[in-house]
């Protein structure tokens, strides 16, 4: 059965998409079958792997306009990695779902139809705690929280953890916190070191040992529609995501 992991943090630009794409790419390289679900109307994950965005995607699968299995695309440059693309249409879902009684379960129902052949399903959420992220949390087995190593990054964390706890008590008791992942770490700044120390001291084994450093190559790869292992596999960012993939596999 597929392990469903959601990448969530309502703070923007913390590395949700970069992590979903590159962790997914390394798990795929290790022979796992990975389905990446772009669940953000910005469609950054779709662009990052070169998915076609002019055809039905996750929004159409959720609304019944397309058969869920028909919206899965193979990523041209990454064998074993598939994607359900997003588009700006998904913005409509945030409005349309609000009045539905079962509004948290639309994504879960799509994934029940398509997750069968995969080892991992990754859900890349938008930067908000709205209905899309709630659908992501409701559908997942575990949540990975990318955290940028800076002071303000911590401010939103307690709200996110409260939301996760509410989901666990309500719509998804199965949901576990898979881990907090430090991203864009700059070892030259004392603040980054302090954030890592403080958060690790508090959350202990819930923190991934692998820390993702700030690395320009990670920022460049999406504009070439490639995951980092197909752009610059020797750079420090690539090595870090490879290590993270090993850690995720070791954690079971
Ligand atoms: N470790 C890193 N080093 C350098 N740049 C990075 C790193 N991780 C991500 N980036 C870049 O930082 C920006 C934000 O990253 P990303 O898009 O992954 O964040 P996000 O949390 O998905 O953002 P959003 O909330 O808008 O969806 C992107 O331009 C990305 O390429
Ligand atoms: Mg993103």
PDB file of C-alpha atoms and ligand atoms in Angstrom:
ATOM      1  CA  UNK A   1       0.000   0.000   0.000  1.00  0.00           C
ATOM      2  CA  UNK A   2       1.238   3.463  -0.832  1.00  0.00           C
ATOM      3  CA  UNK A   3       2.544   5.644   1.963  1.00  0.00           C
ATOM      4  CA  UNK A   4       0.901   9.033   1.569  1.00  0.00           C
ATOM      5  CA  UNK A   5       2.997  11.978   2.730  1.00  0.00           C
ATOM      6  CA  UNK A   6       1.817  15.577   2.716  1.00  0.00           C
ATOM      7  CA  UNK A   7       4.233  18.535   2.700  1.00  0.00           C
ATOM      8  CA  UNK A   8       2.642  21.373   4.615  1.00  0.00           C
ATOM      9  CA  UNK A   9       3.528  24.746   6.051  1.00  0.00           C
ATOM     10  CA  UNK A  10       1.295  27.792   5.701  1.00  0.00           C
ATOM     11  CA  UNK A  11       4.388  29.966   5.441  1.00  0.00           C
ATOM     12  CA  UNK A  12       5.313  30.557   1.822  1.00  0.00           C
ATOM     13  CA  UNK A  13       8.649  29.751   0.254  1.00  0.00           C
ATOM     14  CA  UNK A  14       9.967  27.392   2.922  1.00  0.00           C
ATOM     15  CA  UNK A  15      10.838  24.513   0.593  1.00  0.00           C
ATOM     16  CA  UNK A  16       7.650  22.428   0.428  1.00  0.00           C
ATOM     17  CA  UNK A  17       7.759  22.037  -3.341  1.00  0.00           C
ATOM     18  CA  UNK A  18      11.541  21.682  -3.572  1.00  0.00           C
ATOM     19  CA  UNK A  19      11.384  18.916  -0.977  1.00  0.00           C
ATOM     20  CA  UNK A  20       8.412  17.074  -2.481  1.00  0.00           C
ATOM     21  CA  UNK A  21      10.012  17.111  -5.938  1.00  0.00           C
ATOM     22  CA  UNK A  22      13.577  16.203  -4.984  1.00  0.00           C
ATOM     23  CA  UNK A  23      12.833  13.726  -2.221  1.00  0.00           C
ATOM     24  CA  UNK A  24      10.394  12.132  -4.666  1.00  0.00           C
ATOM     25  CA  UNK A  25      13.036  12.042  -7.379  1.00  0.00           C
ATOM     26  CA  UNK A  26      15.568  10.287  -5.138  1.00  0.00           C
ATOM     27  CA  UNK A  27      13.045   7.748  -3.874  1.00  0.00           C
ATOM     28  CA  UNK A  28      12.169   7.077  -7.515  1.00  0.00           C
ATOM     29  CA  UNK A  29      15.864   6.705  -8.312  1.00  0.00           C
ATOM     30  CA  UNK A  30      16.071   4.158  -5.485  1.00  0.00           C
ATOM     31  CA  UNK A  31      13.442   2.104  -7.326  1.00  0.00           C
ATOM     32  CA  UNK A  32      10.316   3.249  -5.487  1.00  0.00           C
ATOM     33  CA  UNK A  33       7.266   4.158  -7.527  1.00  0.00           C
ATOM     34  CA  UNK A  34       6.370   7.713  -6.577  1.00  0.00           C
ATOM     35  CA  UNK A  35       3.282   9.750  -7.435  1.00  0.00           C
ATOM     36  CA  UNK A  36       3.644  13.475  -6.905  1.00  0.00           C
ATOM     37  CA  UNK A  37       0.353  15.301  -6.498  1.00  0.00           C
ATOM     38  CA  UNK A  38       0.623  19.012  -7.164  1.00  0.00           C
ATOM     39  CA  UNK A  39      -2.030  20.434  -4.864  1.00  0.00           C
ATOM     40  CA  UNK A  40      -1.127  24.093  -5.210  1.00  0.00           C
ATOM     41  CA  UNK A  41      -2.759  26.386  -7.818  1.00  0.00           C
ATOM     42  CA  UNK A  42       0.688  27.959  -8.335  1.00  0.00           C
ATOM     43  CA  UNK A  43       1.592  24.618 -10.003  1.00  0.00           C
ATOM     44  CA  UNK A  44       5.282  24.895  -9.068  1.00  0.00           C
ATOM     45  CA  UNK A  45       5.741  21.139  -8.655  1.00  0.00           C
ATOM     46  CA  UNK A  46       4.213  20.579 -12.103  1.00  0.00           C
ATOM     47  CA  UNK A  47       6.692  22.999 -13.696  1.00  0.00           C
ATOM     48  CA  UNK A  48       9.592  21.586 -11.694  1.00  0.00           C
ATOM     49  CA  UNK A  49       9.266  18.175 -13.345  1.00  0.00           C
ATOM     50  CA  UNK A  50       8.145  19.374 -16.780  1.00  0.00           C
ATOM     51  CA  UNK A  51       4.521  18.241 -16.516  1.00  0.00           C
ATOM     52  CA  UNK A  52       2.008  19.378 -19.101  1.00  0.00           C
ATOM     53  CA  UNK A  53      -0.386  21.851 -17.543  1.00  0.00           C
ATOM     54  CA  UNK A  54      -2.788  22.276 -20.468  1.00  0.00           C
ATOM     55  CA  UNK A  55      -4.581  19.012 -19.751  1.00  0.00           C
ATOM     56  CA  UNK A  56      -6.855  17.817 -16.933  1.00  0.00           C
ATOM     57  CA  UNK A  57      -5.150  17.602 -13.558  1.00  0.00           C
ATOM     58  CA  UNK A  58      -5.983  17.336  -9.886  1.00  0.00           C
ATOM     59  CA  UNK A  59      -8.853  19.847 -10.009  1.00  0.00           C
ATOM     60  CA  UNK A  60     -10.610  17.973 -12.805  1.00  0.00           C
ATOM     61  CA  UNK A  61     -10.085  14.666 -10.987  1.00  0.00           C
ATOM     62  CA  UNK A  62     -11.607  16.080  -7.805  1.00  0.00           C
ATOM     63  CA  UNK A  63     -14.638  17.558  -9.490  1.00  0.00           C
ATOM     64  CA  UNK A  64     -15.354  14.467 -11.576  1.00  0.00           C
ATOM     65  CA  UNK A  65     -14.615  16.245 -14.864  1.00  0.00           C
ATOM     66  CA  UNK A  66     -11.849  13.697 -15.532  1.00  0.00           C
ATOM     67  CA  UNK A  67     -11.252  10.122 -14.502  1.00  0.00           C
ATOM     68  CA  UNK A  68      -8.571  10.184 -11.739  1.00  0.00           C
ATOM     69  CA  UNK A  69      -6.371   7.564 -13.408  1.00  0.00           C
ATOM     70  CA  UNK A  70      -6.397   9.525 -16.676  1.00  0.00           C
ATOM     71  CA  UNK A  71      -4.725  12.591 -15.143  1.00  0.00           C
ATOM     72  CA  UNK A  72      -1.509  10.819 -14.103  1.00  0.00           C
ATOM     73  CA  UNK A  73       1.506  11.800 -16.220  1.00  0.00           C
ATOM     74  CA  UNK A  74       4.909  10.130 -16.356  1.00  0.00           C
ATOM     75  CA  UNK A  75       7.748  12.559 -15.701  1.00  0.00           C
ATOM     76  CA  UNK A  76       9.841  12.557 -18.872  1.00  0.00           C
ATOM     77  CA  UNK A  77      13.195  12.813 -17.077  1.00  0.00           C
ATOM     78  CA  UNK A  78      12.550  10.628 -14.074  1.00  0.00           C
ATOM     79  CA  UNK A  79      11.557   6.995 -14.462  1.00  0.00           C
ATOM     80  CA  UNK A  80       9.347   5.785 -11.584  1.00  0.00           C
ATOM     81  CA  UNK A  81       8.173   9.329 -10.922  1.00  0.00           C
ATOM     82  CA  UNK A  82       4.638  10.276 -11.956  1.00  0.00           C
ATOM     83  CA  UNK A  83       2.703  13.448 -11.371  1.00  0.00           C
ATOM     84  CA  UNK A  84      -0.831  14.702 -11.205  1.00  0.00           C
ATOM     85  CA  UNK A  85      -0.448  18.286 -12.321  1.00  0.00           C
ATOM     86  CA  UNK A  86      -2.171  21.355 -10.993  1.00  0.00           C
ATOM     87  CA  UNK A  87      -3.296  24.547 -12.611  1.00  0.00           C
ATOM     88  CA  UNK A  88      -4.859  27.827 -11.648  1.00  0.00           C
ATOM     89  CA  UNK A  89      -8.247  26.035 -11.913  1.00  0.00           C
ATOM     90  CA  UNK A  90      -7.557  24.613  -8.479  1.00  0.00           C
ATOM     91  CA  UNK A  91      -8.157  28.072  -7.008  1.00  0.00           C
ATOM     92  CA  UNK A  92     -11.825  27.450  -7.787  1.00  0.00           C
ATOM     93  CA  UNK A  93     -11.868  24.479  -5.452  1.00  0.00           C
ATOM     94  CA  UNK A  94     -11.139  26.672  -2.450  1.00  0.00           C
ATOM     95  CA  UNK A  95     -14.431  28.473  -3.071  1.00  0.00           C
ATOM     96  CA  UNK A  96     -16.488  25.556  -4.354  1.00  0.00           C
ATOM     97  CA  UNK A  97     -15.637  23.145  -1.553  1.00  0.00           C
ATOM     98  CA  UNK A  98     -16.433  25.442   1.340  1.00  0.00           C
ATOM     99  CA  UNK A  99     -20.166  24.650   1.390  1.00  0.00           C
ATOM    100  CA  UNK A 100     -19.838  20.897   0.869  1.00  0.00           C
ATOM    101  CA  UNK A 101     -20.458  18.676   3.894  1.00  0.00           C
ATOM    102  CA  UNK A 102     -17.590  16.342   2.959  1.00  0.00           C
ATOM    103  CA  UNK A 103     -15.254  19.150   1.869  1.00  0.00           C
ATOM    104  CA  UNK A 104     -12.135  17.703   3.548  1.00  0.00           C
ATOM    105  CA  UNK A 105     -12.307  14.408   1.676  1.00  0.00           C
ATOM    106  CA  UNK A 106     -12.194  15.298  -2.002  1.00  0.00           C
ATOM    107  CA  UNK A 107      -8.482  14.615  -2.412  1.00  0.00           C
ATOM    108  CA  UNK A 108      -8.658  11.463  -0.298  1.00  0.00           C
ATOM    109  CA  UNK A 109     -11.294  10.019  -2.628  1.00  0.00           C
ATOM    110  CA  UNK A 110      -9.146  10.720  -5.683  1.00  0.00           C
ATOM    111  CA  UNK A 111      -6.095   9.110  -4.066  1.00  0.00           C
ATOM    112  CA  UNK A 112      -8.088   6.011  -3.117  1.00  0.00           C
ATOM    113  CA  UNK A 113      -8.665   5.516  -6.821  1.00  0.00           C
ATOM    114  CA  UNK A 114      -5.066   6.015  -7.983  1.00  0.00           C
ATOM    115  CA  UNK A 115      -2.582   5.237  -5.202  1.00  0.00           C
ATOM    116  CA  UNK A 116      -2.654   1.440  -5.650  1.00  0.00           C
ATOM    117  CA  UNK A 117       0.402   0.958  -7.904  1.00  0.00           C
ATOM    118  CA  UNK A 118       2.627   3.397  -5.990  1.00  0.00           C
ATOM    119  CA  UNK A 119       4.996   3.038  -3.035  1.00  0.00           C
ATOM    120  CA  UNK A 120       4.764   6.718  -2.134  1.00  0.00           C
ATOM    121  CA  UNK A 121       2.239   9.446  -2.854  1.00  0.00           C
ATOM    122  CA  UNK A 122       3.480  12.979  -2.134  1.00  0.00           C
ATOM    123  CA  UNK A 123       1.077  15.896  -1.780  1.00  0.00           C
ATOM    124  CA  UNK A 124       2.549  19.371  -2.294  1.00  0.00           C
ATOM    125  CA  UNK A 125       0.338  21.908  -0.488  1.00  0.00           C
ATOM    126  CA  UNK A 126      -0.082  25.645  -1.053  1.00  0.00           C
ATOM    127  CA  UNK A 127       1.068  28.150   1.586  1.00  0.00           C
ATOM    128  CA  UNK A 128      -2.141  28.359   3.609  1.00  0.00           C
ATOM    129  CA  UNK A 129      -4.086  26.401   6.183  1.00  0.00           C
ATOM    130  CA  UNK A 130      -7.209  26.548   4.046  1.00  0.00           C
ATOM    131  CA  UNK A 131      -9.347  23.832   2.561  1.00  0.00           C
ATOM    132  CA  UNK A 132      -6.650  22.530   0.194  1.00  0.00           C
ATOM    133  CA  UNK A 133      -4.149  21.883   2.970  1.00  0.00           C
ATOM    134  CA  UNK A 134      -6.941  20.359   5.089  1.00  0.00           C
ATOM    135  CA  UNK A 135      -7.701  17.984   2.204  1.00  0.00           C
ATOM    136  CA  UNK A 136      -3.990  17.119   2.093  1.00  0.00           C
ATOM    137  CA  UNK A 137      -3.848  16.421   5.833  1.00  0.00           C
ATOM    138  CA  UNK A 138      -7.070  14.393   5.682  1.00  0.00           C
ATOM    139  CA  UNK A 139      -5.707  12.182   2.905  1.00  0.00           C
ATOM    140  CA  UNK A 140      -2.218  11.504   4.305  1.00  0.00           C
ATOM    141  CA  UNK A 141      -0.556   8.971   6.569  1.00  0.00           C
ATOM    142  CA  UNK A 142       2.083  11.462   7.606  1.00  0.00           C
ATOM    143  CA  UNK A 143       2.997  15.120   7.324  1.00  0.00           C
ATOM    144  CA  UNK A 144       6.465  16.506   6.694  1.00  0.00           C
ATOM    145  CA  UNK A 145       6.956  20.113   7.762  1.00  0.00           C
ATOM    146  CA  UNK A 146       9.738  21.976   5.946  1.00  0.00           C
ATOM    147  CA  UNK A 147      11.035  24.757   8.172  1.00  0.00           C
ATOM    148  CA  UNK A 148      13.302  27.530   7.026  1.00  0.00           C
ATOM    149  CA  UNK A 149      16.076  28.154   9.525  1.00  0.00           C
ATOM    150  CA  UNK A 150      15.096  31.644  10.620  1.00  0.00           C
ATOM    151  CA  UNK A 151      13.272  33.163  13.552  1.00  0.00           C
ATOM    152  CA  UNK A 152       9.959  34.001  11.875  1.00  0.00           C
ATOM    153  CA  UNK A 153       9.696  30.452  10.609  1.00  0.00           C
ATOM    154  CA  UNK A 154       8.861  29.392  14.150  1.00  0.00           C
ATOM    155  CA  UNK A 155       5.939  31.753  14.547  1.00  0.00           C
ATOM    156  CA  UNK A 156       3.631  29.756  12.319  1.00  0.00           C
ATOM    157  CA  UNK A 157       4.729  26.390  13.598  1.00  0.00           C
ATOM    158  CA  UNK A 158       2.461  26.247  16.649  1.00  0.00           C
ATOM    159  CA  UNK A 159      -0.577  27.139  14.543  1.00  0.00           C
ATOM    160  CA  UNK A 160       0.316  24.414  12.070  1.00  0.00           C
ATOM    161  CA  UNK A 161       0.760  21.877  14.878  1.00  0.00           C
ATOM    162  CA  UNK A 162      -2.619  22.898  16.347  1.00  0.00           C
ATOM    163  CA  UNK A 163      -4.212  22.348  12.951  1.00  0.00           C
ATOM    164  CA  UNK A 164      -2.560  18.923  12.648  1.00  0.00           C
ATOM    165  CA  UNK A 165      -3.777  18.006  16.106  1.00  0.00           C
ATOM    166  CA  UNK A 166      -7.319  19.083  15.194  1.00  0.00           C
ATOM    167  CA  UNK A 167      -7.172  16.912  12.068  1.00  0.00           C
ATOM    168  CA  UNK A 168      -5.919  13.966  14.149  1.00  0.00           C
ATOM    169  CA  UNK A 169      -8.827  14.340  16.568  1.00  0.00           C
ATOM    170  CA  UNK A 170     -11.338  14.738  13.764  1.00  0.00           C
ATOM    171  CA  UNK A 171     -11.112  13.854  10.115  1.00  0.00           C
ATOM    172  CA  UNK A 172      -7.895  11.788  10.146  1.00  0.00           C
ATOM    173  CA  UNK A 173      -6.847   9.960  13.336  1.00  0.00           C
ATOM    174  CA  UNK A 174      -4.275   8.031  11.287  1.00  0.00           C
ATOM    175  CA  UNK A 175      -2.184  11.145  10.552  1.00  0.00           C
ATOM    176  CA  UNK A 176       1.320  11.180  12.037  1.00  0.00           C
ATOM    177  CA  UNK A 177       3.934  13.889  12.127  1.00  0.00           C
ATOM    178  CA  UNK A 178       6.585  12.365   9.883  1.00  0.00           C
ATOM    179  CA  UNK A 179       9.085  15.022  10.781  1.00  0.00           C
ATOM    180  CA  UNK A 180      10.292  18.597  10.728  1.00  0.00           C
ATOM    181  CA  UNK A 181      12.843  19.254   8.007  1.00  0.00           C
ATOM    182  CA  UNK A 182      15.257  22.176   8.183  1.00  0.00           C
ATOM    183  CA  UNK A 183      15.678  23.803   4.789  1.00  0.00           C
ATOM    184  CA  UNK A 184      17.819  26.600   3.339  1.00  0.00           C
ATOM    185  CA  UNK A 185      20.266  26.231   6.202  1.00  0.00           C
ATOM    186  CA  UNK A 186      23.128  28.688   6.144  1.00  0.00           C
ATOM    187  CA  UNK A 187      25.804  27.528   8.559  1.00  0.00           C
ATOM    188  CA  UNK A 188      27.408  30.979   8.544  1.00  0.00           C
ATOM    189  CA  UNK A 189      24.548  32.590  10.411  1.00  0.00           C
ATOM    190  CA  UNK A 190      24.227  32.168  14.150  1.00  0.00           C
ATOM    191  CA  UNK A 191      20.459  32.487  13.885  1.00  0.00           C
ATOM    192  CA  UNK A 192      20.209  29.380  11.702  1.00  0.00           C
ATOM    193  CA  UNK A 193      22.258  27.416  14.219  1.00  0.00           C
ATOM    194  CA  UNK A 194      20.095  28.686  17.083  1.00  0.00           C
ATOM    195  CA  UNK A 195      16.856  27.785  15.308  1.00  0.00           C
ATOM    196  CA  UNK A 196      18.124  24.258  14.646  1.00  0.00           C
ATOM    197  CA  UNK A 197      19.227  23.878  18.267  1.00  0.00           C
ATOM    198  CA  UNK A 198      16.016  25.205  19.729  1.00  0.00           C
ATOM    199  CA  UNK A 199      13.647  23.247  17.499  1.00  0.00           C
ATOM    200  CA  UNK A 200      15.664  20.036  17.832  1.00  0.00           C
ATOM    201  CA  UNK A 201      15.758  20.427  21.616  1.00  0.00           C
ATOM    202  CA  UNK A 202      11.990  20.699  21.678  1.00  0.00           C
ATOM    203  CA  UNK A 203      10.876  18.238  19.004  1.00  0.00           C
ATOM    204  CA  UNK A 204      13.779  15.785  19.403  1.00  0.00           C
ATOM    205  CA  UNK A 205      13.311  12.645  17.288  1.00  0.00           C
ATOM    206  CA  UNK A 206      10.590  14.360  15.249  1.00  0.00           C
ATOM    207  CA  UNK A 207      13.330  16.338  13.491  1.00  0.00           C
ATOM    208  CA  UNK A 208      15.047  14.853  10.438  1.00  0.00           C
ATOM    209  CA  UNK A 209      18.785  14.411  10.966  1.00  0.00           C
ATOM    210  CA  UNK A 210      19.374  15.533   7.395  1.00  0.00           C
ATOM    211  CA  UNK A 211      19.490  19.318   7.058  1.00  0.00           C
ATOM    212  CA  UNK A 212      19.019  20.865   3.620  1.00  0.00           C
ATOM    213  CA  UNK A 213      21.517  23.697   3.080  1.00  0.00           C
ATOM    214  CA  UNK A 214      20.916  26.800   1.061  1.00  0.00           C
ATOM    215  CA  UNK A 215      22.216  25.896  -2.402  1.00  0.00           C
ATOM    216  CA  UNK A 216      21.687  27.914  -5.577  1.00  0.00           C
ATOM    217  CA  UNK A 217      21.550  24.791  -7.734  1.00  0.00           C
ATOM    218  CA  UNK A 218      18.318  23.767  -5.963  1.00  0.00           C
ATOM    219  CA  UNK A 219      16.843  27.113  -6.932  1.00  0.00           C
ATOM    220  CA  UNK A 220      17.968  26.788 -10.549  1.00  0.00           C
ATOM    221  CA  UNK A 221      16.820  23.234 -11.313  1.00  0.00           C
ATOM    222  CA  UNK A 222      13.065  24.051 -11.591  1.00  0.00           C
ATOM    223  CA  UNK A 223      13.663  26.488 -14.442  1.00  0.00           C
ATOM    224  CA  UNK A 224      15.135  23.572 -16.392  1.00  0.00           C
ATOM    225  CA  UNK A 225      12.110  21.429 -15.465  1.00  0.00           C
ATOM    226  CA  UNK A 226      14.409  18.926 -13.795  1.00  0.00           C
ATOM    227  CA  UNK A 227      14.682  17.456 -10.347  1.00  0.00           C
ATOM    228  CA  UNK A 228      18.119  18.077  -8.839  1.00  0.00           C
ATOM    229  CA  UNK A 229      19.377  14.536  -9.556  1.00  0.00           C
ATOM    230  CA  UNK A 230      18.902  15.303 -13.272  1.00  0.00           C
ATOM    231  CA  UNK A 231      20.349  18.799 -13.077  1.00  0.00           C
ATOM    232  CA  UNK A 232      23.448  18.669 -10.870  1.00  0.00           C
ATOM    233  CA  UNK A 233      23.665  15.392  -8.959  1.00  0.00           C
ATOM    234  CA  UNK A 234      27.020  16.324  -7.431  1.00  0.00           C
ATOM    235  CA  UNK A 235      25.977  19.580  -5.770  1.00  0.00           C
ATOM    236  CA  UNK A 236      25.517  19.750  -2.021  1.00  0.00           C
ATOM    237  CA  UNK A 237      21.755  20.259  -2.395  1.00  0.00           C
ATOM    238  CA  UNK A 238      21.462  17.047  -4.408  1.00  0.00           C
ATOM    239  CA  UNK A 239      23.549  15.100  -1.909  1.00  0.00           C
ATOM    240  CA  UNK A 240      21.357  16.394   0.912  1.00  0.00           C
ATOM    241  CA  UNK A 241      18.103  15.300  -0.701  1.00  0.00           C
ATOM    242  CA  UNK A 242      19.673  11.944  -1.489  1.00  0.00           C
ATOM    243  CA  UNK A 243      20.562  11.594   2.189  1.00  0.00           C
ATOM    244  CA  UNK A 244      17.042  12.592   3.161  1.00  0.00           C
ATOM    245  CA  UNK A 245      15.665   9.870   0.887  1.00  0.00           C
ATOM    246  CA  UNK A 246      17.893   7.332   2.652  1.00  0.00           C
ATOM    247  CA  UNK A 247      16.644   8.590   6.012  1.00  0.00           C
ATOM    248  CA  UNK A 248      13.001   8.323   4.917  1.00  0.00           C
ATOM    249  CA  UNK A 249      13.562   4.767   3.659  1.00  0.00           C
ATOM    250  CA  UNK A 250      15.372   3.808   6.884  1.00  0.00           C
ATOM    251  CA  UNK A 251      12.506   5.208   8.989  1.00  0.00           C
ATOM    252  CA  UNK A 252      10.174   2.777   7.209  1.00  0.00           C
TER     253      UNK A 252
HETATM  254  N1  LIG B   1      17.742  24.711  -0.151  1.00  0.00           N
HETATM  255  C1  LIG B   1      17.515  25.696  -1.000  1.00  0.00           C
HETATM  256  N2  LIG B   1      18.517  26.511  -1.395  1.00  0.00           N
HETATM  257  C2  LIG B   1      18.277  27.525  -2.263  1.00  0.00           C
HETATM  258  N3  LIG B   1      17.076  27.800  -2.780  1.00  0.00           N
HETATM  259  C3  LIG B   1      16.039  27.022  -2.427  1.00  0.00           C
HETATM  260  C4  LIG B   1      16.202  25.931  -1.523  1.00  0.00           C
HETATM  261  N4  LIG B   1      14.994  25.341  -1.357  1.00  0.00           N
HETATM  262  C5  LIG B   1      14.137  26.034  -2.116  1.00  0.00           C
HETATM  263  N5  LIG B   1      14.741  27.033  -2.763  1.00  0.00           N
HETATM  264  C6  LIG B   1      14.114  28.043  -3.629  1.00  0.00           C
HETATM  265  O1  LIG B   1      13.353  28.879  -2.777  1.00  0.00           O
HETATM  266  C7  LIG B   1      12.104  29.192  -3.359  1.00  0.00           C
HETATM  267  C8  LIG B   1      10.978  28.648  -2.456  1.00  0.00           C
HETATM  268  O2  LIG B   1      11.076  27.232  -2.399  1.00  0.00           O
HETATM  269  P1  LIG B   1       9.796  26.319  -2.643  1.00  0.00           P
HETATM  270  O3  LIG B   1       9.061  26.761  -3.856  1.00  0.00           O
HETATM  271  O4  LIG B   1      10.227  24.909  -2.571  1.00  0.00           O
HETATM  272  O5  LIG B   1       8.962  26.697  -1.343  1.00  0.00           O
HETATM  273  P2  LIG B   1       7.418  26.419  -1.067  1.00  0.00           P
HETATM  274  O6  LIG B   1       7.301  26.268   0.421  1.00  0.00           O
HETATM  275  O7  LIG B   1       6.932  25.319  -1.904  1.00  0.00           O
HETATM  276  O8  LIG B   1       6.782  27.791  -1.548  1.00  0.00           O
HETATM  277  P3  LIG B   1       5.200  28.101  -1.670  1.00  0.00           P
HETATM  278  O9  LIG B   1       4.755  28.278  -0.251  1.00  0.00           O
HETATM  279  O10 LIG B   1       5.115  29.339  -2.483  1.00  0.00           O
HETATM  280  O11 LIG B   1       4.567  26.920  -2.317  1.00  0.00           O
HETATM  281  C9  LIG B   1      12.113  28.570  -4.734  1.00  0.00           C
HETATM  282  O12 LIG B   1      12.545  29.515  -5.649  1.00  0.00           O
HETATM  283  C10 LIG B   1      13.133  27.440  -4.604  1.00  0.00           C
HETATM  284  O13 LIG B   1      13.730  27.129  -5.839  1.00  0.00           O
HETATM  285 MG1  LIG B   2       5.305  25.300  -3.216  1.00  0.00          MG
END
